[in-house]
Coordinates of C-alpha atoms in Angstrom, one line a residue:
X161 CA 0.0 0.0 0.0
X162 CA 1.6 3.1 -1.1
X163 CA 1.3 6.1 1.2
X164 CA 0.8 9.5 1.6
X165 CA 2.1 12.8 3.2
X166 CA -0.3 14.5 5.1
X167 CA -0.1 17.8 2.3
X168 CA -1.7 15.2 -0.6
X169 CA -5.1 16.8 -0.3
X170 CA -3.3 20.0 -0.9
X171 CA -1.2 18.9 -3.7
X172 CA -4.7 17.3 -5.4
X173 CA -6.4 21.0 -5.2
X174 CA -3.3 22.9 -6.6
X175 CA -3.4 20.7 -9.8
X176 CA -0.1 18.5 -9.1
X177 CA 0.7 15.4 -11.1
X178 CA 0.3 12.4 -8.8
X179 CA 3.3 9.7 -9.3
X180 CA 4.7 6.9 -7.0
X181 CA 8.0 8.0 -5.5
X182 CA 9.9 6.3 -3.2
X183 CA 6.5 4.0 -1.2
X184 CA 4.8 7.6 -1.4
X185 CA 1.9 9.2 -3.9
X186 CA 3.8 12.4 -4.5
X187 CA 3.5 14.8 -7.1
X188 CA 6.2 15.1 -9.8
X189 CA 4.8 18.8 -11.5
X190 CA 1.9 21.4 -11.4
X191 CA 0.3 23.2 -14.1
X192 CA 3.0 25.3 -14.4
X193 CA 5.5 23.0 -15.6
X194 CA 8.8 21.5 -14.5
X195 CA 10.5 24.2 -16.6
X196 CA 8.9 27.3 -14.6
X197 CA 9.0 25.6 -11.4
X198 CA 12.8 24.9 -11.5
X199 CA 13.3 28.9 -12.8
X200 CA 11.2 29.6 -9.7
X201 CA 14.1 28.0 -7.4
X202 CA 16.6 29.9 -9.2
X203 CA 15.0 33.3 -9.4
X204 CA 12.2 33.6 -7.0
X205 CA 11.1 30.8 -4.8
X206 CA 10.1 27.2 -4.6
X207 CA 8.5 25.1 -2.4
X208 CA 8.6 21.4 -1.9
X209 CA 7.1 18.9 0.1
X210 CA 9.7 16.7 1.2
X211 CA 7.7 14.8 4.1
X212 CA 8.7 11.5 2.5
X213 CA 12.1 11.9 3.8
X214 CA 13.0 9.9 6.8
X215 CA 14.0 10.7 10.4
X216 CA 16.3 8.5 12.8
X217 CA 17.0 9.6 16.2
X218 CA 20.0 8.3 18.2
X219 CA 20.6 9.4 21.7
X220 CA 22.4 8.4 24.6
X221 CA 25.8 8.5 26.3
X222 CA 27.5 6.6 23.3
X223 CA 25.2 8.0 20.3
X224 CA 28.7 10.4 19.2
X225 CA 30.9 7.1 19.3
X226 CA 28.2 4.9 17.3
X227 CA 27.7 8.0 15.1
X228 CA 31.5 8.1 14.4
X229 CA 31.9 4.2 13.9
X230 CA 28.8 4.1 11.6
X231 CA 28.9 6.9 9.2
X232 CA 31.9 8.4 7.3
X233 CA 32.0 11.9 8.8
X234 CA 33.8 12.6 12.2
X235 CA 30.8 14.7 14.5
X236 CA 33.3 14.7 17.4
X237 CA 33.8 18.6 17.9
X238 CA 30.0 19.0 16.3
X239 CA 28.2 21.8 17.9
X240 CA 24.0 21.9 18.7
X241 CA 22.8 23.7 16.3
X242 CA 25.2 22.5 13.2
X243 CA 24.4 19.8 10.5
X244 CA 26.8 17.7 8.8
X245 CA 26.3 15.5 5.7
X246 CA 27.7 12.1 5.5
X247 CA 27.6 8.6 3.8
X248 CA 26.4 5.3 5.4
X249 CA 29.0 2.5 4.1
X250 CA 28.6 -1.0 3.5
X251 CA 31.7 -3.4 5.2
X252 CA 33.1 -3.4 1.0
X253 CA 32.8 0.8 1.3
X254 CA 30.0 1.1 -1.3
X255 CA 27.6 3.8 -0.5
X256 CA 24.4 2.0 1.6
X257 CA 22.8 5.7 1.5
X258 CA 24.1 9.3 1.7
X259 CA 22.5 11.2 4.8
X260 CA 22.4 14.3 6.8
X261 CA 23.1 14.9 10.7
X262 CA 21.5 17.4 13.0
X263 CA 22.9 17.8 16.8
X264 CA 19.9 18.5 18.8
X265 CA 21.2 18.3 21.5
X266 CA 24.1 17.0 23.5
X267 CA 24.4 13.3 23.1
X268 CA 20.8 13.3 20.4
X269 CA 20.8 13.6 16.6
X270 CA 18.1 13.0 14.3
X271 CA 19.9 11.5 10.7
X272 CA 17.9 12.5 7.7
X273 CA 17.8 10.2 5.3
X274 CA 16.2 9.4 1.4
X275 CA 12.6 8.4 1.6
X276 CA 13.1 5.2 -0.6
X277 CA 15.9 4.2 2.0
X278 CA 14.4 4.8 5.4
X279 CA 13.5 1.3 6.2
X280 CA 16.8 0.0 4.3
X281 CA 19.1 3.0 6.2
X282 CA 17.0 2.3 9.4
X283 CA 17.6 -1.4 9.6
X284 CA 21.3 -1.0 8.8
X285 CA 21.7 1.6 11.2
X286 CA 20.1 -1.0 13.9
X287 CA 22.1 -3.9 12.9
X288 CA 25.3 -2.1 13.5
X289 CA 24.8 -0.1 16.4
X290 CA 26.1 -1.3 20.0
X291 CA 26.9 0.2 23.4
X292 CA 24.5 2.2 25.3
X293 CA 22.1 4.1 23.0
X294 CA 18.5 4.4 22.0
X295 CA 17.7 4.4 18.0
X296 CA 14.4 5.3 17.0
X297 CA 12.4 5.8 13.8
X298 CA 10.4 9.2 13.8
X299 CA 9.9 9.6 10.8
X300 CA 5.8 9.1 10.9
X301 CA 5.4 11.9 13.2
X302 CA 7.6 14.6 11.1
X303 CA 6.5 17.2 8.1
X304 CA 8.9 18.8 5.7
X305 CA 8.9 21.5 3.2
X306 CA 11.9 22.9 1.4
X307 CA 11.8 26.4 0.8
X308 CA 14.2 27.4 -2.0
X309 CA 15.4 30.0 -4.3
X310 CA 16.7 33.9 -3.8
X311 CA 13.9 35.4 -2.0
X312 CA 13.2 32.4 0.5
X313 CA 14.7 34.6 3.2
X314 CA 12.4 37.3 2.4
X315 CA 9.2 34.6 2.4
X316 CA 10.2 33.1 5.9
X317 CA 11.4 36.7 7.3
X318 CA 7.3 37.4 6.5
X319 CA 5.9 34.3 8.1
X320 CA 8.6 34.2 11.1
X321 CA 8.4 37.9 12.1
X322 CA 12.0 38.4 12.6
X323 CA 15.3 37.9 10.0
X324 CA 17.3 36.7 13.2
X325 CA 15.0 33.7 13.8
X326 CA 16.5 32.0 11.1
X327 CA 19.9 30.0 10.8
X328 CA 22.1 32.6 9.5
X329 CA 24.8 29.8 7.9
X330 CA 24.9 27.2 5.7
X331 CA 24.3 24.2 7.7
X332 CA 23.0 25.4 10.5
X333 CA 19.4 25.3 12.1
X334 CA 17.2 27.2 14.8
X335 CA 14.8 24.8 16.9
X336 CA 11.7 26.3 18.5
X337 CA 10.4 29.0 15.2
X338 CA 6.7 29.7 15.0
X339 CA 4.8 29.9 11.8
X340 CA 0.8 30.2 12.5
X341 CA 1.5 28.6 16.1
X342 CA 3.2 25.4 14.7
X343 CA 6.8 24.8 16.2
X344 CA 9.3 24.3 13.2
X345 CA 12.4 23.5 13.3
X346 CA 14.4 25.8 9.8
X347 CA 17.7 24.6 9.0
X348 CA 19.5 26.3 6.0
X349 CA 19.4 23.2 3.6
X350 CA 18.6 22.0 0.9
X351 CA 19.0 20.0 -2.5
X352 CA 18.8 22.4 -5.3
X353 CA 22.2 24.7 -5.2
X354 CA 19.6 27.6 -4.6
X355 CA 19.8 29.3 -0.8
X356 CA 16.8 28.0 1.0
X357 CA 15.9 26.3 4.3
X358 CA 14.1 23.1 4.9
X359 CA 11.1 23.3 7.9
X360 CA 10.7 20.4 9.9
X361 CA 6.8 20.6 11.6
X362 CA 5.0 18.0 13.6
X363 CA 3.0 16.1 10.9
X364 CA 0.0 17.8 12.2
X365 CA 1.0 20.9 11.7
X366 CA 2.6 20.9 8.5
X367 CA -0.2 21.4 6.4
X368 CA -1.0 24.8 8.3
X369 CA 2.9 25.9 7.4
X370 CA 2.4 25.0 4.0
X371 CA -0.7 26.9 3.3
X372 CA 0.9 29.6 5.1
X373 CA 3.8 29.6 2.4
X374 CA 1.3 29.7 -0.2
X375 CA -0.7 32.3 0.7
X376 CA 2.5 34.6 1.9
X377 CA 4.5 33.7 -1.7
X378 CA 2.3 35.6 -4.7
X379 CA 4.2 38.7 -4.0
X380 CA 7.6 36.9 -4.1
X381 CA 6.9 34.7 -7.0
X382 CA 6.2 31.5 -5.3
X383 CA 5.5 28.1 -7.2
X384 CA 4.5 24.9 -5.7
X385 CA 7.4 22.5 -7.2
X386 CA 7.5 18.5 -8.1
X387 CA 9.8 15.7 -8.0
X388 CA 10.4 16.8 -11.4
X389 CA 12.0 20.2 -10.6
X390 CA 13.6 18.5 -7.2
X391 CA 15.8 16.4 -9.6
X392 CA 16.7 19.2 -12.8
X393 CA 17.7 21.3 -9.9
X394 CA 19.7 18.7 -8.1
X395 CA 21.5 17.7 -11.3
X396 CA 22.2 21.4 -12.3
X397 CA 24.1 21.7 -8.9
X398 CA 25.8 18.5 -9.4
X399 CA 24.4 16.5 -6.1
X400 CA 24.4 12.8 -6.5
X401 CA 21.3 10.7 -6.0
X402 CA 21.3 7.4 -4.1
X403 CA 20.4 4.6 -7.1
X404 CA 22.3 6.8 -10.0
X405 CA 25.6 8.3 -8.9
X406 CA 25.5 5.6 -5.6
X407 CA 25.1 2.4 -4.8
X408 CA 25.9 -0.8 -3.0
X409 CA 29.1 -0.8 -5.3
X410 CA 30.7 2.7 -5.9
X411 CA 32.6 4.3 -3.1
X412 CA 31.9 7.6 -1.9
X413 CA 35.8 8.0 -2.8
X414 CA 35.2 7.5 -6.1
X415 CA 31.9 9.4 -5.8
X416 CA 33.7 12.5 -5.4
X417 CA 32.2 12.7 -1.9
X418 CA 35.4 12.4 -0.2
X419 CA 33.9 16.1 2.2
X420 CA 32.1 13.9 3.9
X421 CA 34.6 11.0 4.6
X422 CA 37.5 11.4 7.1
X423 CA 39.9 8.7 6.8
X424 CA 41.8 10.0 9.5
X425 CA 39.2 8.8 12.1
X426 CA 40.1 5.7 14.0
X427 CA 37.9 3.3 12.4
X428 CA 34.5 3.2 10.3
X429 CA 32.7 0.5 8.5
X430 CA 34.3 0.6 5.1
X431 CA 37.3 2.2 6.0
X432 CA 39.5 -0.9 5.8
X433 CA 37.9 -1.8 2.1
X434 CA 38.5 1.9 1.3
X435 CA 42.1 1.8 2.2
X436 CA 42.9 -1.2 0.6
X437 CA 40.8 -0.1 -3.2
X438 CA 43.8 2.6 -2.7
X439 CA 43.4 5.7 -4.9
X440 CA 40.2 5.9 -6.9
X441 CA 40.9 4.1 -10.6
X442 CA 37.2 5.6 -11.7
X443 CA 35.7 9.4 -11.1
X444 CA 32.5 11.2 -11.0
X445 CA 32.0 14.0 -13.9
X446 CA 30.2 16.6 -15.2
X447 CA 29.4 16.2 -18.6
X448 CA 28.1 19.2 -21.2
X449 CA 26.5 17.6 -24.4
X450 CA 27.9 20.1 -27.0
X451 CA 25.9 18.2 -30.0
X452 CA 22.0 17.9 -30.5
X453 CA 20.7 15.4 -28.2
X454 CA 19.9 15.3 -24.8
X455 CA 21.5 12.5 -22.6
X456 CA 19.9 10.1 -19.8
X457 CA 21.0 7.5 -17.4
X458 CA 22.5 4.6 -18.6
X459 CA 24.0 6.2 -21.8
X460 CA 27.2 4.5 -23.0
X461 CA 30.4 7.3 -22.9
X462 CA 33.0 6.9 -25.6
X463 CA 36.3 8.5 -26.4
X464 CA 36.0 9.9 -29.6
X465 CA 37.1 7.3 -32.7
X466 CA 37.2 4.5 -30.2
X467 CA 34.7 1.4 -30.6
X468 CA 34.9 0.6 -26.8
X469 CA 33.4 2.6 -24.3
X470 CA 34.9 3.6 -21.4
X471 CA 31.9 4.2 -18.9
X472 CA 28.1 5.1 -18.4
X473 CA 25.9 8.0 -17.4
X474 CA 24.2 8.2 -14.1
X475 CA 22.1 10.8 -14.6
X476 CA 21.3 13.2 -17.7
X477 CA 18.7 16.4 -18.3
X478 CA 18.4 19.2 -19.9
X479 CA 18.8 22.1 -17.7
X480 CA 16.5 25.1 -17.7
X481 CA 18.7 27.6 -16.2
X482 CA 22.2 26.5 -17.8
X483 CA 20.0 26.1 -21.4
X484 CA 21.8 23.3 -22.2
X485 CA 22.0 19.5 -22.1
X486 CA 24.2 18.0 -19.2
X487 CA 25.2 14.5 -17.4
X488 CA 26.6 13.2 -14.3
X489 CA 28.6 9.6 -15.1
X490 CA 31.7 7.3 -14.3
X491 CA 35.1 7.3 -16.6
X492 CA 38.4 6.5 -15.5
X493 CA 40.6 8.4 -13.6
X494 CA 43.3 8.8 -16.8
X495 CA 40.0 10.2 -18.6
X496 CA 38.3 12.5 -16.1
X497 CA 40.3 16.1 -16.6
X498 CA 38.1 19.1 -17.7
X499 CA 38.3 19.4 -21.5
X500 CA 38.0 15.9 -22.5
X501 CA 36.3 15.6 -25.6
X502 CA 34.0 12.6 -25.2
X503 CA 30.6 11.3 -27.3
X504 CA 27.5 9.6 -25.3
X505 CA 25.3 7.2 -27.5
X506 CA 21.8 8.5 -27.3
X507 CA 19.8 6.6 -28.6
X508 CA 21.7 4.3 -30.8
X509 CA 23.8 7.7 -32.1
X510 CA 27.0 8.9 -30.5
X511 CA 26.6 12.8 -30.0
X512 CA 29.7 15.5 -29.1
X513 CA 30.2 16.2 -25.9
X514 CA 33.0 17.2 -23.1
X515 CA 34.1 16.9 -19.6
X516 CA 33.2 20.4 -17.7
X517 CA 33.8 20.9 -13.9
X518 CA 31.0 20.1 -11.3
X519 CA 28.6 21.7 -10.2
X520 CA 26.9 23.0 -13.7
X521 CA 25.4 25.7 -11.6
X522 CA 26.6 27.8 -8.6
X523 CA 25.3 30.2 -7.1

């Protein structure tokens, strides 16, 4: 039985396009269109439900130590109040999910994972954990909405009443924020390369925030975004997706994710198979299609005049903002600098196209 967040209703009434995503009825576009909904995130302001995503919680006198032998990342000197992205590895270092960490408190953080991976990450998680802490699964009980693009600050400074009740960096949060009498939680996050925050409610409430945003945005250009948008966007800003760019398989080493591992820690799961895979033979690029032809997943890369090919794309769009054709894929290491001329077989025909640095789009 496929579920739903509690803002389907609302999605229903504004028009959206209902799809299956992740164990979830979730809409993928509006009427306006992918295209004006990802310009939205880059010039105005998007909004997203994102209540699919998962919430852990792990707490207790040796959550930091479980946290540290677990994940990738090192939280030692984490403060409350800061976030921290990292990667869940497998004991052969291929990427079980990618995830990010919020200190509530001392000794509690709640690990926000993909939607289609909650019960995956979750049951991981359990089966590796030890010593004296208490893991729970809260995801249920929690609503999310990302609000993103340039004038999100403006939109939440209208609904929050004050500029200084919002996290002020990157990667940081505020607990305790009213909108309309719900307490939120707004971190400064988010998976489009836009600024923005993400708004963590009580499921209950999270339909009042919601409306709220809608009925605050018209001024500052506001559009109600898909699944479709969510992933243009993500590609744009060159952010990997669990299931394209990761998997059981690929390293977060050779996913170009190496931020977010620190081999200098003690010990991790995946560490050892990490250390002894040595130096990355493949890498992660950005890929412009300079021909005509836009390029999915899956798409053979070739060097051009040679018969073999030499790796595959992960993910592949046309971007509205950039106005042009782009791919994320694997090619070894001696083929990976910026300026290689390469060709991707779309559809049975090999089109131009050449290695550019990640991300397509920054801000």
């Amino acid at each position: 039985m496929d579920k739903r967040t509690p803002l389907y209703e609302n999605h229903v009434e504004l028009g959206g396009k209902m799809v299956i995503f992740g164990g979830f009825e979730m809409p993928v576009q509006y009427p306006a269109g992918v295209i004006k909904e990802h310009m939205a995130v880059r010039e105005a302001v998007g909004i997203f439900d994102v209540s699919h995503m998962g919430e852990l919680i792990m707490e207790g006198p040796d959550a930091l130590n479980e946290l540290n032998r677990v994940l990738t990342n090192d939280f030692t000197n984490m403060q409350v109040g800061r976030i921290r992205y990292s990667v869940i590895c497998n004991e052969n270092g291929g990427c079980v999910d990618d995830l990010i960490v919020y200190k509530l408190n001392e000794n509690v953080y709640m690990l926000v994972v993909n939607a289609a991976n909650t019960d995956k990450d979750r049951e991981w998680i359990k089966s590796q954990i030890k010593g004296d802490v208490k893991f729970s699964d809260i995801s249920e009980t929690v609503g999310q909405i990302a609000v993103q693009g340039p004038k999100s600050k403006e939109l939440m400074t209208k609904l929050v009443g004050d500029e200084a009740l919002l996290p002020e960096k990157y990667y940081w949060f505020t607990p305790h924020v009213k909108i309309n009498g719900v307490d939120c939680l707004i971190s400064q996050t988010g998976y489009t390369g836009s600024f923005g925050y993400e708004v963590y409610t009580p499921a209950e409430g999270v339909k009042t925030v919601w409306e709220a945003l809608i009925a605050a945005g018209d001024e500052f250009g506001l559009l109600p975004c898909g699944l479709g948008a969510r992933d243009t966007l993500r590609l744009e800003a060159g952010m990997p997706l669990y299931g394209h760019e990761m998997n059981d398989e690929i390293t977060p080493l050779e996913a170009d994710l190496g931020f977010g591992v620190k081999m200098a820690k003690e010990d991790f799961i995946g560490k050892a198979a990490m250390e002894a895979k040595g130096e990355p033979k493949v890498a992660r690029v950005g890929i412009k299609v300079t021909g005509r032809g836009i390029a999915r997943e899956h798409c053979d890369i070739y060097l051009p005049g040679v018969e073999a090919a030499i790796g595959q794309t992960t993910s592949g769009t046309h971007c509205p903002y950039m106005g042009y054709a782009v791919a994320m894929g694997y090619v070894p290491k001696e083929n990976s600098e910026v300026g290689t001329k390469l060709e991707i077989d779309v559809r049975g025909r090999r089109v131009e196209a050449e290695i550019v640095p990640l991300p397509f789009y920054k801000r």
